[in-house]
Amino acid sequence: MRLAFISDLHGNIHALTAVRRFLAEQVVNRVIVVGDLVGYGASPGPVIDFVRREGWQTGLGSSDVRVALELGGGTERHGVADQVLGWTRKVLSPEQMEFLRRLPPGGRLMTPVGRVRFFHGSPHAPEQRLDLMAPERELEALAEALGARVIVVGGSHVPFVRVVGDTTFVDPGSVGLSLNHEPGADVALVDCVGRKPKVALHKVSYDYASSAFDIMAWNLPPVIADVIRTGRMA
């Protein structure tokens, strides 16, 4: 049983299209999106429609929460993320907004190696961040409480794998705005066979120039285009 995990799509339709082509070449039983369909990128609506068409299991991300529930919408904030989220609320259709509102905070499934749990930030709060570098005893306690052999989270935009005791922790990185100093879309493939899961992290190349052009064409913060092209935050 092979699972594909992707996260932090962030409105980047060019990256997402390349990821689908990559996954079509793999033997994958299920694709799971660990939140943040919107934010930063210039194609939030097409990304939502894409995920809906594919029927991929999807969880709620922190940017999705802020857009769909308009958290902080009544305050004057000028950060890059805030500018793009405000713009995103204006360009999404009512149906697309409703899709975000209906997303669950995460999910679970049983595999041959045991239970897999996935969520964007923490089990019940997408806007919280699970520190995968936390002391082992903290992660062991979380794994025991969740009864999980594999725990997948998002939000850092940096691919990461850590094994603590009998549990494998995975952050697949980001499809739309990777920050591991290499441009491209991040994908994690998890093979749930044998005694232990096996994780492979992949970097998928895509048309960065078109994604960056879309940012500039919509008059969104140019720093986002720079991050897309370089894979790093200045």
PDB file of C-alpha atoms in Angstrom:
ATOM      1  CA  MET A   1       0.000   0.000   0.000  1.00  0.00           C
ATOM      2  CA  ARG A   2       1.554   3.264  -1.142  1.00  0.00           C
ATOM      3  CA  LEU A   3       0.218   6.641  -0.009  1.00  0.00           C
ATOM      4  CA  ALA A   4       1.147   9.983  -1.544  1.00  0.00           C
ATOM      5  CA  PHE A   5       1.071  12.984   0.772  1.00  0.00           C
ATOM      6  CA  ILE A   6       1.164  16.561  -0.468  1.00  0.00           C
ATOM      7  CA  SER A   7       0.677  19.769   1.483  1.00  0.00           C
ATOM      8  CA  ASP A   8       0.713  23.552   1.229  1.00  0.00           C
ATOM      9  CA  LEU A   9      -0.477  23.805  -2.370  1.00  0.00           C
ATOM     10  CA  HIS A  10      -0.931  27.543  -1.863  1.00  0.00           C
ATOM     11  CA  GLY A  11      -2.764  28.379  -5.050  1.00  0.00           C
ATOM     12  CA  ASN A  12       0.022  27.218  -7.380  1.00  0.00           C
ATOM     13  CA  ILE A  13      -1.752  25.439 -10.217  1.00  0.00           C
ATOM     14  CA  HIS A  14       1.419  24.956 -12.287  1.00  0.00           C
ATOM     15  CA  ALA A  15       3.085  23.057  -9.455  1.00  0.00           C
ATOM     16  CA  LEU A  16      -0.027  20.999  -8.747  1.00  0.00           C
ATOM     17  CA  THR A  17      -0.413  19.984 -12.387  1.00  0.00           C
ATOM     18  CA  ALA A  18       3.202  18.785 -12.451  1.00  0.00           C
ATOM     19  CA  VAL A  19       2.628  16.797  -9.263  1.00  0.00           C
ATOM     20  CA  ARG A  20      -0.352  15.021 -10.808  1.00  0.00           C
ATOM     21  CA  ARG A  21       1.801  14.041 -13.806  1.00  0.00           C
ATOM     22  CA  PHE A  22       4.478  12.741 -11.420  1.00  0.00           C
ATOM     23  CA  LEU A  23       1.958  10.719  -9.414  1.00  0.00           C
ATOM     24  CA  ALA A  24       0.510   9.216 -12.587  1.00  0.00           C
ATOM     25  CA  GLU A  25       3.913   7.578 -13.130  1.00  0.00           C
ATOM     26  CA  GLN A  26       3.960   6.057  -9.630  1.00  0.00           C
ATOM     27  CA  VAL A  27       2.017   3.120  -8.196  1.00  0.00           C
ATOM     28  CA  VAL A  28      -0.071   5.069  -5.671  1.00  0.00           C
ATOM     29  CA  ASN A  29      -3.157   3.759  -3.893  1.00  0.00           C
ATOM     30  CA  ARG A  30      -4.280   7.071  -2.442  1.00  0.00           C
ATOM     31  CA  VAL A  31      -3.367  10.767  -2.573  1.00  0.00           C
ATOM     32  CA  ILE A  32      -3.871  12.813   0.581  1.00  0.00           C
ATOM     33  CA  VAL A  33      -3.665  16.607   0.809  1.00  0.00           C
ATOM     34  CA  VAL A  34      -2.582  17.864   4.237  1.00  0.00           C
ATOM     35  CA  GLY A  35      -4.134  21.315   3.971  1.00  0.00           C
ATOM     36  CA  ASP A  36      -3.451  24.834   2.720  1.00  0.00           C
ATOM     37  CA  LEU A  37      -4.953  24.773  -0.733  1.00  0.00           C
ATOM     38  CA  VAL A  38      -4.913  28.582  -0.815  1.00  0.00           C
ATOM     39  CA  GLY A  39      -2.601  31.423   0.176  1.00  0.00           C
ATOM     40  CA  TYR A  40       0.403  32.992  -1.597  1.00  0.00           C
ATOM     41  CA  GLY A  41      -0.264  31.662  -5.106  1.00  0.00           C
ATOM     42  CA  ALA A  42      -2.286  33.316  -7.849  1.00  0.00           C
ATOM     43  CA  SER A  43      -4.650  30.420  -8.679  1.00  0.00           C
ATOM     44  CA  PRO A  44      -6.573  29.529  -5.506  1.00  0.00           C
ATOM     45  CA  GLY A  45      -9.842  28.826  -7.319  1.00  0.00           C
ATOM     46  CA  PRO A  46      -8.326  26.521  -9.959  1.00  0.00           C
ATOM     47  CA  VAL A  47      -6.416  24.644  -7.234  1.00  0.00           C
ATOM     48  CA  ILE A  48      -9.603  24.042  -5.228  1.00  0.00           C
ATOM     49  CA  ASP A  49     -11.440  22.876  -8.359  1.00  0.00           C
ATOM     50  CA  PHE A  50      -8.507  20.627  -9.284  1.00  0.00           C
ATOM     51  CA  VAL A  51      -8.489  18.877  -5.908  1.00  0.00           C
ATOM     52  CA  ARG A  52     -12.273  18.461  -5.998  1.00  0.00           C
ATOM     53  CA  ARG A  53     -12.143  16.870  -9.465  1.00  0.00           C
ATOM     54  CA  GLU A  54      -9.396  14.472  -8.458  1.00  0.00           C
ATOM     55  CA  GLY A  55     -11.336  13.394  -5.375  1.00  0.00           C
ATOM     56  CA  TRP A  56      -8.217  13.455  -3.217  1.00  0.00           C
ATOM     57  CA  GLN A  57      -8.763  13.154   0.531  1.00  0.00           C
ATOM     58  CA  THR A  58      -8.085  16.620   1.923  1.00  0.00           C
ATOM     59  CA  GLY A  59      -7.658  18.206   5.331  1.00  0.00           C
ATOM     60  CA  LEU A  60      -8.051  21.796   6.451  1.00  0.00           C
ATOM     61  CA  GLY A  61      -4.988  24.040   6.584  1.00  0.00           C
ATOM     62  CA  SER A  62      -4.236  27.251   8.444  1.00  0.00           C
ATOM     63  CA  SER A  63      -4.537  29.466   5.346  1.00  0.00           C
ATOM     64  CA  ASP A  64      -7.771  27.700   4.415  1.00  0.00           C
ATOM     65  CA  VAL A  65      -9.152  28.541   7.860  1.00  0.00           C
ATOM     66  CA  ARG A  66      -8.199  32.202   7.603  1.00  0.00           C
ATOM     67  CA  VAL A  67      -9.802  32.527   4.173  1.00  0.00           C
ATOM     68  CA  ALA A  68     -12.942  30.456   4.679  1.00  0.00           C
ATOM     69  CA  LEU A  69     -13.722  31.762   8.161  1.00  0.00           C
ATOM     70  CA  GLU A  70     -12.238  35.199   7.504  1.00  0.00           C
ATOM     71  CA  LEU A  71     -10.182  35.067  10.680  1.00  0.00           C
ATOM     72  CA  GLY A  72      -8.552  38.408  11.235  1.00  0.00           C
ATOM     73  CA  GLY A  73     -10.539  39.837   8.363  1.00  0.00           C
ATOM     74  CA  GLY A  74     -11.722  42.799  10.389  1.00  0.00           C
ATOM     75  CA  THR A  75      -8.262  43.982  11.356  1.00  0.00           C
ATOM     76  CA  GLU A  76      -5.821  45.991   9.290  1.00  0.00           C
ATOM     77  CA  ARG A  77      -2.816  43.757   8.609  1.00  0.00           C
ATOM     78  CA  HIS A  78      -0.219  44.294   5.937  1.00  0.00           C
ATOM     79  CA  GLY A  79       1.981  41.192   5.906  1.00  0.00           C
ATOM     80  CA  VAL A  80       2.559  39.325   2.659  1.00  0.00           C
ATOM     81  CA  ALA A  81       0.316  36.433   3.700  1.00  0.00           C
ATOM     82  CA  ASP A  82      -2.433  38.804   4.854  1.00  0.00           C
ATOM     83  CA  GLN A  83      -2.405  40.692   1.546  1.00  0.00           C
ATOM     84  CA  VAL A  84      -2.783  37.502  -0.460  1.00  0.00           C
ATOM     85  CA  LEU A  85      -5.431  35.995   1.813  1.00  0.00           C
ATOM     86  CA  GLY A  86      -7.503  39.167   1.540  1.00  0.00           C
ATOM     87  CA  TRP A  87      -7.240  39.013  -2.246  1.00  0.00           C
ATOM     88  CA  THR A  88      -8.097  35.291  -2.198  1.00  0.00           C
ATOM     89  CA  ARG A  89     -11.381  35.936  -0.377  1.00  0.00           C
ATOM     90  CA  LYS A  90     -12.390  38.275  -3.207  1.00  0.00           C
ATOM     91  CA  VAL A  91     -11.620  35.910  -6.090  1.00  0.00           C
ATOM     92  CA  LEU A  92     -13.078  32.652  -4.763  1.00  0.00           C
ATOM     93  CA  SER A  93     -16.620  31.698  -5.691  1.00  0.00           C
ATOM     94  CA  PRO A  94     -19.209  30.906  -2.992  1.00  0.00           C
ATOM     95  CA  GLU A  95     -18.932  27.216  -3.911  1.00  0.00           C
ATOM     96  CA  GLN A  96     -15.158  27.258  -3.501  1.00  0.00           C
ATOM     97  CA  MET A  97     -15.436  28.999  -0.138  1.00  0.00           C
ATOM     98  CA  GLU A  98     -17.974  26.422   1.002  1.00  0.00           C
ATOM     99  CA  PHE A  99     -15.637  23.606  -0.028  1.00  0.00           C
ATOM    100  CA  LEU A 100     -12.935  25.050   2.252  1.00  0.00           C
ATOM    101  CA  ARG A 101     -15.386  25.457   5.131  1.00  0.00           C
ATOM    102  CA  ARG A 102     -16.402  21.804   4.904  1.00  0.00           C
ATOM    103  CA  LEU A 103     -12.876  20.398   5.034  1.00  0.00           C
ATOM    104  CA  PRO A 104     -12.172  18.271   8.118  1.00  0.00           C
ATOM    105  CA  PRO A 105      -9.226  19.163  10.383  1.00  0.00           C
ATOM    106  CA  GLY A 106      -7.473  15.933   9.408  1.00  0.00           C
ATOM    107  CA  GLY A 107      -8.036  12.250   8.974  1.00  0.00           C
ATOM    108  CA  ARG A 108      -6.943   8.712   9.681  1.00  0.00           C
ATOM    109  CA  LEU A 109      -6.726   5.403   7.898  1.00  0.00           C
ATOM    110  CA  MET A 110      -5.598   1.882   8.636  1.00  0.00           C
ATOM    111  CA  THR A 111      -2.735   0.360   6.670  1.00  0.00           C
ATOM    112  CA  PRO A 112      -0.756  -2.904   6.846  1.00  0.00           C
ATOM    113  CA  VAL A 113       1.783  -1.197   9.157  1.00  0.00           C
ATOM    114  CA  GLY A 114      -0.860   0.342  11.448  1.00  0.00           C
ATOM    115  CA  ARG A 115      -2.829   3.554  11.818  1.00  0.00           C
ATOM    116  CA  VAL A 116      -1.879   6.664   9.838  1.00  0.00           C
ATOM    117  CA  ARG A 117      -2.961  10.081  11.144  1.00  0.00           C
ATOM    118  CA  PHE A 118      -2.637  13.321   9.194  1.00  0.00           C
ATOM    119  CA  PHE A 119      -3.414  16.950  10.021  1.00  0.00           C
ATOM    120  CA  HIS A 120      -1.973  20.306   9.041  1.00  0.00           C
ATOM    121  CA  GLY A 121      -0.864  21.702  12.382  1.00  0.00           C
ATOM    122  CA  SER A 122      -2.046  19.788  15.426  1.00  0.00           C
ATOM    123  CA  PRO A 123      -4.739  17.085  15.665  1.00  0.00           C
ATOM    124  CA  HIS A 124      -7.514  19.605  16.316  1.00  0.00           C
ATOM    125  CA  ALA A 125      -6.115  23.031  15.334  1.00  0.00           C
ATOM    126  CA  PRO A 126      -4.729  23.679  11.828  1.00  0.00           C
ATOM    127  CA  GLU A 127      -3.160  26.972  12.910  1.00  0.00           C
ATOM    128  CA  GLN A 128      -1.005  25.365  15.584  1.00  0.00           C
ATOM    129  CA  ARG A 129       2.362  23.934  14.578  1.00  0.00           C
ATOM    130  CA  LEU A 130       3.642  20.537  15.598  1.00  0.00           C
ATOM    131  CA  ASP A 131       7.381  20.747  16.257  1.00  0.00           C
ATOM    132  CA  LEU A 132       8.914  17.636  14.715  1.00  0.00           C
ATOM    133  CA  MET A 133      12.208  18.538  16.404  1.00  0.00           C
ATOM    134  CA  ALA A 134      10.595  18.351  19.860  1.00  0.00           C
ATOM    135  CA  PRO A 135      12.087  16.022  22.503  1.00  0.00           C
ATOM    136  CA  GLU A 136      11.429  12.358  21.803  1.00  0.00           C
ATOM    137  CA  ARG A 137       9.287  11.913  24.903  1.00  0.00           C
ATOM    138  CA  GLU A 138       6.829  14.558  23.637  1.00  0.00           C
ATOM    139  CA  LEU A 139       6.479  12.936  20.240  1.00  0.00           C
ATOM    140  CA  GLU A 140       6.215   9.470  21.785  1.00  0.00           C
ATOM    141  CA  ALA A 141       3.377  10.707  24.019  1.00  0.00           C
ATOM    142  CA  LEU A 142       1.566  12.171  21.003  1.00  0.00           C
ATOM    143  CA  ALA A 143       1.979   8.964  19.005  1.00  0.00           C
ATOM    144  CA  GLU A 144       0.632   6.926  21.909  1.00  0.00           C
ATOM    145  CA  ALA A 145      -2.347   9.238  22.361  1.00  0.00           C
ATOM    146  CA  LEU A 146      -3.172   9.013  18.656  1.00  0.00           C
ATOM    147  CA  GLY A 147      -2.401   5.317  18.394  1.00  0.00           C
ATOM    148  CA  ALA A 148      -0.506   6.001  15.177  1.00  0.00           C
ATOM    149  CA  ARG A 149       2.465   4.397  13.453  1.00  0.00           C
ATOM    150  CA  VAL A 150       2.682   7.238  10.918  1.00  0.00           C
ATOM    151  CA  ILE A 151       1.892  10.898  11.638  1.00  0.00           C
ATOM    152  CA  VAL A 152       1.900  13.384   8.747  1.00  0.00           C
ATOM    153  CA  VAL A 153       1.769  17.143   9.273  1.00  0.00           C
ATOM    154  CA  GLY A 154       2.218  20.246   7.115  1.00  0.00           C
ATOM    155  CA  GLY A 155       2.930  23.911   7.482  1.00  0.00           C
ATOM    156  CA  SER A 156       6.723  24.124   7.561  1.00  0.00           C
ATOM    157  CA  HIS A 157       7.183  24.080   3.748  1.00  0.00           C
ATOM    158  CA  VAL A 158      10.303  21.966   4.319  1.00  0.00           C
ATOM    159  CA  PRO A 159      10.288  18.181   3.683  1.00  0.00           C
ATOM    160  CA  PHE A 160      11.249  16.235   6.794  1.00  0.00           C
ATOM    161  CA  VAL A 161      11.179  12.692   8.186  1.00  0.00           C
ATOM    162  CA  ARG A 162      11.895  11.573  11.749  1.00  0.00           C
ATOM    163  CA  VAL A 163      11.462   8.178  13.351  1.00  0.00           C
ATOM    164  CA  VAL A 164      10.761   8.189  17.092  1.00  0.00           C
ATOM    165  CA  GLY A 165      10.286   4.782  18.660  1.00  0.00           C
ATOM    166  CA  ASP A 166       7.797   2.871  16.516  1.00  0.00           C
ATOM    167  CA  THR A 167       6.327   5.978  14.872  1.00  0.00           C
ATOM    168  CA  THR A 168       7.406   7.749  11.698  1.00  0.00           C
ATOM    169  CA  PHE A 169       6.751  11.496  11.551  1.00  0.00           C
ATOM    170  CA  VAL A 170       6.563  13.108   8.108  1.00  0.00           C
ATOM    171  CA  ASP A 171       6.247  16.642   6.793  1.00  0.00           C
ATOM    172  CA  PRO A 172       5.872  16.348   3.000  1.00  0.00           C
ATOM    173  CA  GLY A 173       6.994  19.953   2.458  1.00  0.00           C
ATOM    174  CA  SER A 174       5.134  22.243   0.081  1.00  0.00           C
ATOM    175  CA  VAL A 175       3.809  21.826  -3.432  1.00  0.00           C
ATOM    176  CA  GLY A 176       3.302  25.516  -4.083  1.00  0.00           C
ATOM    177  CA  LEU A 177       5.948  27.323  -2.009  1.00  0.00           C
ATOM    178  CA  SER A 178       8.796  25.021  -1.007  1.00  0.00           C
ATOM    179  CA  LEU A 179      11.390  26.529   1.340  1.00  0.00           C
ATOM    180  CA  ASN A 180      14.197  23.962   1.359  1.00  0.00           C
ATOM    181  CA  HIS A 181      16.470  26.106  -0.846  1.00  0.00           C
ATOM    182  CA  GLU A 182      15.561  24.213  -4.014  1.00  0.00           C
ATOM    183  CA  PRO A 183      12.703  25.259  -6.298  1.00  0.00           C
ATOM    184  CA  GLY A 184      10.083  22.643  -7.107  1.00  0.00           C
ATOM    185  CA  ALA A 185       7.049  20.872  -5.698  1.00  0.00           C
ATOM    186  CA  ASP A 186       7.488  18.520  -2.744  1.00  0.00           C
ATOM    187  CA  VAL A 187       5.853  15.074  -2.560  1.00  0.00           C
ATOM    188  CA  ALA A 188       6.157  12.344   0.087  1.00  0.00           C
ATOM    189  CA  LEU A 189       5.495   8.727  -0.845  1.00  0.00           C
ATOM    190  CA  VAL A 190       4.885   6.391   2.089  1.00  0.00           C
ATOM    191  CA  ASP A 191       5.037   2.646   1.504  1.00  0.00           C
ATOM    192  CA  CYS A 192       2.982   0.925   4.198  1.00  0.00           C
ATOM    193  CA  VAL A 193       4.271  -2.601   3.779  1.00  0.00           C
ATOM    194  CA  GLY A 194       6.425  -4.919   5.835  1.00  0.00           C
ATOM    195  CA  ARG A 195       7.256  -4.206   9.441  1.00  0.00           C
ATOM    196  CA  LYS A 196       8.027  -0.505   9.062  1.00  0.00           C
ATOM    197  CA  PRO A 197       6.792   2.218   6.701  1.00  0.00           C
ATOM    198  CA  LYS A 198       9.258   3.509   4.141  1.00  0.00           C
ATOM    199  CA  VAL A 199       9.230   7.203   3.214  1.00  0.00           C
ATOM    200  CA  ALA A 200      10.624   8.697   0.011  1.00  0.00           C
ATOM    201  CA  LEU A 201      10.739  12.476  -0.414  1.00  0.00           C
ATOM    202  CA  HIS A 202      10.597  13.789  -3.981  1.00  0.00           C
ATOM    203  CA  LYS A 203      11.162  17.173  -5.603  1.00  0.00           C
ATOM    204  CA  VAL A 204       9.081  17.652  -8.769  1.00  0.00           C
ATOM    205  CA  SER A 205      10.181  20.235 -11.299  1.00  0.00           C
ATOM    206  CA  TYR A 206       7.558  22.500 -12.844  1.00  0.00           C
ATOM    207  CA  ASP A 207       7.181  25.764 -14.769  1.00  0.00           C
ATOM    208  CA  TYR A 208       8.388  28.156 -12.051  1.00  0.00           C
ATOM    209  CA  ALA A 209       8.512  31.063 -14.513  1.00  0.00           C
ATOM    210  CA  SER A 210       4.789  30.828 -15.258  1.00  0.00           C
ATOM    211  CA  SER A 211       3.923  30.667 -11.558  1.00  0.00           C
ATOM    212  CA  ALA A 212       6.086  33.709 -10.879  1.00  0.00           C
ATOM    213  CA  PHE A 213       4.547  35.541 -13.844  1.00  0.00           C
ATOM    214  CA  ASP A 214       1.047  34.908 -12.489  1.00  0.00           C
ATOM    215  CA  ILE A 215       2.058  36.494  -9.181  1.00  0.00           C
ATOM    216  CA  MET A 216       3.217  39.654 -10.929  1.00  0.00           C
ATOM    217  CA  ALA A 217       0.233  39.704 -13.298  1.00  0.00           C
ATOM    218  CA  TRP A 218      -2.187  39.773 -10.344  1.00  0.00           C
ATOM    219  CA  ASN A 219      -0.098  42.454  -8.607  1.00  0.00           C
ATOM    220  CA  LEU A 220       0.586  40.185  -5.641  1.00  0.00           C
ATOM    221  CA  PRO A 221       3.720  40.729  -3.496  1.00  0.00           C
ATOM    222  CA  PRO A 222       6.769  40.150  -5.729  1.00  0.00           C
ATOM    223  CA  VAL A 223       8.636  38.427  -2.896  1.00  0.00           C
ATOM    224  CA  ILE A 224       6.401  35.395  -3.516  1.00  0.00           C
ATOM    225  CA  ALA A 225       7.657  35.156  -7.089  1.00  0.00           C
ATOM    226  CA  ASP A 226      11.230  35.252  -5.777  1.00  0.00           C
ATOM    227  CA  VAL A 227      10.527  32.387  -3.355  1.00  0.00           C
ATOM    228  CA  ILE A 228       8.948  30.280  -6.120  1.00  0.00           C
ATOM    229  CA  ARG A 229      12.012  30.768  -8.316  1.00  0.00           C
ATOM    230  CA  THR A 230      14.614  30.089  -5.601  1.00  0.00           C
ATOM    231  CA  GLY A 231      13.008  27.870  -2.974  1.00  0.00           C
ATOM    232  CA  ARG A 232      14.127  30.171  -0.209  1.00  0.00           C
ATOM    233  CA  MET A 233      12.763  33.129   1.734  1.00  0.00           C
ATOM    234  CA  ALA A 234      14.986  36.207   1.454  1.00  0.00           C
TER     235      ALA A 234
END
